[in-house]
């Protein structure tokens, strides 16, 4: 019947037991395919019920820092839905235990998004914002330390002019 309607049946390995997912109005489960036969179901904690895809994308881009998250499409879980994808501004994302399939033209956005979901998915918006700020601060401190170490190394090698002159003479002699 599904083949006659133009739909392909889901492979048995891709079917997720929704009974194992908790019922939680403040959790949205996203399915992201990592290859044609493998996928991940990653949860996201939300601060309010009945969120639209546009609101979730805003969190991903503004709070989590996932660039181009607006290119992600949210696939309708209902087979009787009039369209395949949810409208970003008007449709409501189903909460757990339902699973929302994510798709994008290029997979790189989904790779970045899956990493962000693993890192920030269990946090509230405020907690995720704080965690991201801490990571950015740590990255800035690490960059300063690298600059200082590079400057010391440059000074150390800069004082070795006689070594450089010897190396040049040696290379000229070998030619």
C-alpha positions as YAML, in Angstrom:
chain: A
units: angstrom
residues:
- id: 1
  name: UNK
  ca: [0.00, 0.00, 0.00]
- id: 2
  name: UNK
  ca: [2.79, 2.45, 0.87]
- id: 3
  name: UNK
  ca: [4.58, 1.71, -2.41]
- id: 4
  name: UNK
  ca: [1.40, 2.51, -4.37]
- id: 5
  name: UNK
  ca: [1.06, 5.86, -2.55]
- id: 6
  name: UNK
  ca: [4.62, 6.80, -3.46]
- id: 7
  name: UNK
  ca: [6.02, 6.42, 0.06]
- id: 8
  name: UNK
  ca: [8.86, 4.10, 0.93]
- id: 9
  name: UNK
  ca: [8.55, 2.00, 4.07]
- id: 10
  name: UNK
  ca: [11.02, 2.88, 6.82]
- id: 11
  name: UNK
  ca: [13.79, 0.33, 7.20]
- id: 12
  name: UNK
  ca: [13.43, -1.75, 10.35]
- id: 13
  name: UNK
  ca: [16.73, -0.45, 11.75]
- id: 14
  name: UNK
  ca: [15.45, 3.16, 11.65]
- id: 15
  name: UNK
  ca: [12.30, 2.65, 13.65]
- id: 16
  name: UNK
  ca: [12.64, 4.10, 17.16]
- id: 17
  name: UNK
  ca: [10.59, 2.78, 20.01]
- id: 18
  name: UNK
  ca: [8.76, 5.87, 21.17]
- id: 19
  name: UNK
  ca: [7.74, 4.06, 24.34]
- id: 20
  name: UNK
  ca: [11.32, 4.39, 25.60]
- id: 21
  name: UNK
  ca: [11.18, 8.20, 25.40]
- id: 22
  name: UNK
  ca: [9.70, 10.05, 28.38]
- id: 23
  name: UNK
  ca: [6.49, 12.03, 28.17]
- id: 24
  name: UNK
  ca: [7.62, 15.61, 28.76]
- id: 25
  name: UNK
  ca: [5.98, 18.78, 27.48]
- id: 26
  name: UNK
  ca: [9.26, 20.70, 27.86]
- id: 27
  name: UNK
  ca: [11.33, 18.32, 25.73]
- id: 28
  name: UNK
  ca: [11.48, 17.98, 21.95]
- id: 29
  name: UNK
  ca: [13.18, 14.97, 20.36]
- id: 30
  name: UNK
  ca: [14.96, 15.46, 17.04]
- id: 31
  name: UNK
  ca: [16.06, 12.70, 14.69]
- id: 32
  name: UNK
  ca: [19.15, 13.54, 12.66]
- id: 33
  name: UNK
  ca: [20.48, 11.12, 10.06]
- id: 34
  name: UNK
  ca: [24.26, 10.78, 10.18]
- id: 35
  name: UNK
  ca: [24.27, 8.48, 7.13]
- id: 36
  name: UNK
  ca: [21.68, 6.69, 5.04]
- id: 37
  name: UNK
  ca: [21.24, 3.95, 7.61]
- id: 38
  name: UNK
  ca: [22.30, 5.56, 10.90]
- id: 39
  name: UNK
  ca: [20.61, 8.26, 12.89]
- id: 40
  name: UNK
  ca: [20.61, 9.89, 16.30]
- id: 41
  name: UNK
  ca: [17.66, 10.95, 18.40]
- id: 42
  name: UNK
  ca: [18.76, 13.99, 20.38]
- id: 43
  name: UNK
  ca: [16.59, 15.79, 22.96]
- id: 44
  name: UNK
  ca: [16.26, 19.53, 23.46]
- id: 45
  name: UNK
  ca: [14.94, 21.11, 26.63]
- id: 46
  name: UNK
  ca: [12.65, 24.07, 25.98]
- id: 47
  name: UNK
  ca: [11.39, 26.73, 28.36]
- id: 48
  name: UNK
  ca: [7.80, 26.75, 27.20]
- id: 49
  name: UNK
  ca: [5.25, 24.43, 25.65]
- id: 50
  name: UNK
  ca: [3.97, 24.70, 22.08]
- id: 51
  name: UNK
  ca: [7.04, 26.11, 20.35]
- id: 52
  name: UNK
  ca: [7.18, 26.74, 16.62]
- id: 53
  name: UNK
  ca: [10.13, 25.71, 14.46]
- id: 54
  name: UNK
  ca: [11.03, 29.40, 14.03]
- id: 55
  name: UNK
  ca: [11.34, 29.83, 17.81]
- id: 56
  name: UNK
  ca: [13.58, 26.78, 18.08]
- id: 57
  name: UNK
  ca: [15.74, 27.97, 15.16]
- id: 58
  name: UNK
  ca: [16.08, 31.35, 16.88]
- id: 59
  name: UNK
  ca: [17.46, 29.60, 19.99]
- id: 60
  name: UNK
  ca: [19.86, 27.56, 17.86]
- id: 61
  name: UNK
  ca: [21.19, 30.60, 16.02]
- id: 62
  name: UNK
  ca: [21.07, 33.32, 18.69]
- id: 63
  name: UNK
  ca: [21.81, 31.42, 21.90]
- id: 64
  name: UNK
  ca: [23.71, 28.32, 20.78]
- id: 65
  name: UNK
  ca: [25.58, 29.99, 17.90]
- id: 66
  name: UNK
  ca: [24.65, 27.46, 15.18]
- id: 67
  name: UNK
  ca: [25.08, 29.35, 11.93]
- id: 68
  name: UNK
  ca: [22.60, 28.74, 9.12]
- id: 69
  name: UNK
  ca: [20.20, 26.84, 11.40]
- id: 70
  name: UNK
  ca: [17.37, 28.54, 9.52]
- id: 71
  name: UNK
  ca: [18.14, 26.22, 6.59]
- id: 72
  name: UNK
  ca: [17.01, 23.21, 8.61]
- id: 73
  name: UNK
  ca: [13.59, 21.78, 7.69]
- id: 74
  name: UNK
  ca: [11.31, 20.13, 10.21]
- id: 75
  name: UNK
  ca: [9.55, 17.11, 8.75]
- id: 76
  name: UNK
  ca: [5.97, 16.40, 9.75]
- id: 77
  name: UNK
  ca: [5.61, 13.23, 11.80]
- id: 78
  name: UNK
  ca: [2.02, 12.67, 10.72]
- id: 79
  name: UNK
  ca: [1.62, 10.76, 7.48]
- id: 80
  name: UNK
  ca: [-1.78, 12.39, 6.96]
- id: 81
  name: UNK
  ca: [-0.34, 15.93, 7.07]
- id: 82
  name: UNK
  ca: [-1.12, 18.08, 4.00]
- id: 83
  name: UNK
  ca: [2.57, 19.00, 3.54]
- id: 84
  name: UNK
  ca: [5.75, 17.10, 4.21]
- id: 85
  name: UNK
  ca: [7.41, 19.87, 6.21]
- id: 86
  name: UNK
  ca: [6.14, 21.97, 9.10]
- id: 87
  name: UNK
  ca: [5.55, 25.65, 8.54]
- id: 88
  name: UNK
  ca: [8.22, 27.46, 10.59]
- id: 89
  name: UNK
  ca: [5.94, 30.23, 11.85]
- id: 90
  name: UNK
  ca: [2.54, 28.60, 12.27]
- id: 91
  name: UNK
  ca: [2.99, 24.90, 13.05]
- id: 92
  name: UNK
  ca: [3.71, 23.66, 16.57]
- id: 93
  name: UNK
  ca: [6.47, 21.15, 17.27]
- id: 94
  name: UNK
  ca: [5.26, 18.01, 19.04]
- id: 95
  name: UNK
  ca: [6.77, 17.36, 22.45]
- id: 96
  name: UNK
  ca: [8.26, 14.13, 23.76]
- id: 97
  name: UNK
  ca: [7.73, 11.19, 23.16]
- id: 98
  name: UNK
  ca: [7.16, 12.32, 19.54]
- id: 99
  name: UNK
  ca: [10.19, 12.60, 17.28]
- id: 100
  name: UNK
  ca: [10.73, 15.37, 14.74]
- id: 101
  name: UNK
  ca: [12.89, 14.49, 11.74]
- id: 102
  name: UNK
  ca: [15.32, 17.23, 10.69]
- id: 103
  name: UNK
  ca: [16.57, 17.70, 7.16]
- id: 104
  name: UNK
  ca: [18.72, 20.16, 5.26]
- id: 105
  name: UNK
  ca: [19.97, 20.49, 1.71]
- id: 106
  name: UNK
  ca: [23.58, 20.30, 2.87]
- id: 107
  name: UNK
  ca: [24.45, 18.01, 5.73]
- id: 108
  name: UNK
  ca: [27.08, 20.27, 7.33]
- id: 109
  name: UNK
  ca: [24.42, 22.30, 9.14]
- id: 110
  name: UNK
  ca: [23.06, 19.08, 10.62]
- id: 111
  name: UNK
  ca: [26.53, 18.01, 11.81]
- id: 112
  name: UNK
  ca: [26.96, 21.31, 13.60]
- id: 113
  name: UNK
  ca: [23.44, 21.14, 14.97]
- id: 114
  name: UNK
  ca: [23.88, 17.58, 16.27]
- id: 115
  name: UNK
  ca: [27.05, 18.65, 18.12]
- id: 116
  name: UNK
  ca: [25.19, 21.62, 19.60]
- id: 117
  name: UNK
  ca: [22.25, 19.41, 20.62]
- id: 118
  name: UNK
  ca: [24.63, 17.05, 22.39]
- id: 119
  name: UNK
  ca: [26.25, 19.98, 24.19]
- id: 120
  name: UNK
  ca: [23.32, 22.29, 24.95]
- id: 121
  name: UNK
  ca: [20.23, 20.10, 24.39]
- id: 122
  name: UNK
  ca: [19.76, 19.23, 28.05]
- id: 123
  name: UNK
  ca: [20.15, 22.83, 29.23]
- id: 124
  name: UNK
  ca: [17.61, 25.59, 29.52]
- id: 125
  name: UNK
  ca: [18.07, 28.65, 27.30]
- id: 126
  name: UNK
  ca: [19.66, 30.65, 30.15]
- id: 127
  name: UNK
  ca: [21.97, 27.80, 31.15]
- id: 128
  name: UNK
  ca: [23.01, 27.25, 27.52]
- id: 129
  name: UNK
  ca: [23.72, 30.97, 27.12]
- id: 130
  name: UNK
  ca: [25.92, 30.92, 30.23]
- id: 131
  name: UNK
  ca: [27.73, 27.77, 29.10]
- id: 132
  name: UNK
  ca: [28.42, 29.27, 25.69]
- id: 133
  name: UNK
  ca: [29.70, 32.51, 27.27]
- id: 134
  name: UNK
  ca: [32.05, 30.48, 29.48]
- id: 135
  name: UNK
  ca: [33.34, 28.54, 26.46]
- id: 136
  name: UNK
  ca: [33.93, 31.77, 24.54]
- id: 137
  name: UNK
  ca: [35.77, 33.29, 27.50]
- id: 138
  name: UNK
  ca: [37.93, 30.17, 27.85]
- id: 139
  name: UNK
  ca: [38.71, 30.27, 24.11]
- id: 140
  name: UNK
  ca: [39.76, 33.94, 24.40]
- id: 141
  name: UNK
  ca: [42.01, 33.14, 27.39]
- id: 142
  name: UNK
  ca: [43.56, 30.21, 25.52]
- id: 143
  name: UNK
  ca: [44.22, 32.44, 22.50]
- id: 144
  name: UNK
  ca: [45.99, 35.00, 24.72]
- id: 145
  name: UNK
  ca: [48.15, 32.25, 26.23]
- id: 146
  name: UNK
  ca: [49.05, 31.00, 22.75]
- id: 147
  name: UNK
  ca: [50.00, 34.53, 21.66]
- id: 148
  name: UNK
  ca: [52.23, 34.95, 24.71]
- id: 149
  name: UNK
  ca: [53.87, 31.57, 24.11]
- id: 150
  name: UNK
  ca: [54.41, 32.42, 20.42]
- id: 151
  name: UNK
  ca: [55.98, 35.78, 21.37]
- id: 152
  name: UNK
  ca: [58.38, 34.05, 23.79]
- id: 153
  name: UNK
  ca: [59.30, 31.51, 21.14]
- id: 154
  name: UNK
  ca: [59.85, 34.26, 18.59]
- id: 155
  name: UNK
  ca: [62.10, 36.15, 21.01]
- id: 156
  name: UNK
  ca: [64.05, 32.98, 21.74]
- id: 157
  name: UNK
  ca: [64.69, 32.27, 18.07]
- id: 158
  name: UNK
  ca: [65.28, 35.94, 17.28]
- id: 159
  name: UNK
  ca: [68.30, 35.94, 19.57]
- id: 160
  name: UNK
  ca: [69.89, 33.13, 17.60]
- id: 161
  name: UNK
  ca: [71.18, 35.28, 14.72]
- id: 162
  name: UNK
  ca: [74.55, 33.57, 14.70]
- id: 163
  name: UNK
  ca: [72.78, 30.20, 14.29]
- id: 164
  name: UNK
  ca: [70.79, 31.54, 11.32]
- id: 165
  name: UNK
  ca: [73.98, 32.89, 9.67]
- id: 166
  name: UNK
  ca: [75.62, 29.48, 10.15]
- id: 167
  name: UNK
  ca: [72.61, 27.73, 8.61]
- id: 168
  name: UNK
  ca: [72.66, 30.05, 5.58]
- id: 169
  name: UNK
  ca: [76.39, 29.49, 5.03]
- id: 170
  name: UNK
  ca: [75.92, 25.76, 5.36]
- id: 171
  name: UNK
  ca: [73.06, 25.71, 2.84]
- id: 172
  name: UNK
  ca: [75.05, 27.87, 0.39]
- id: 173
  name: UNK
  ca: [78.03, 25.54, 0.74]
- id: 174
  name: UNK
  ca: [75.89, 22.44, 0.07]
- id: 175
  name: UNK
  ca: [74.53, 23.86, -3.18]
...
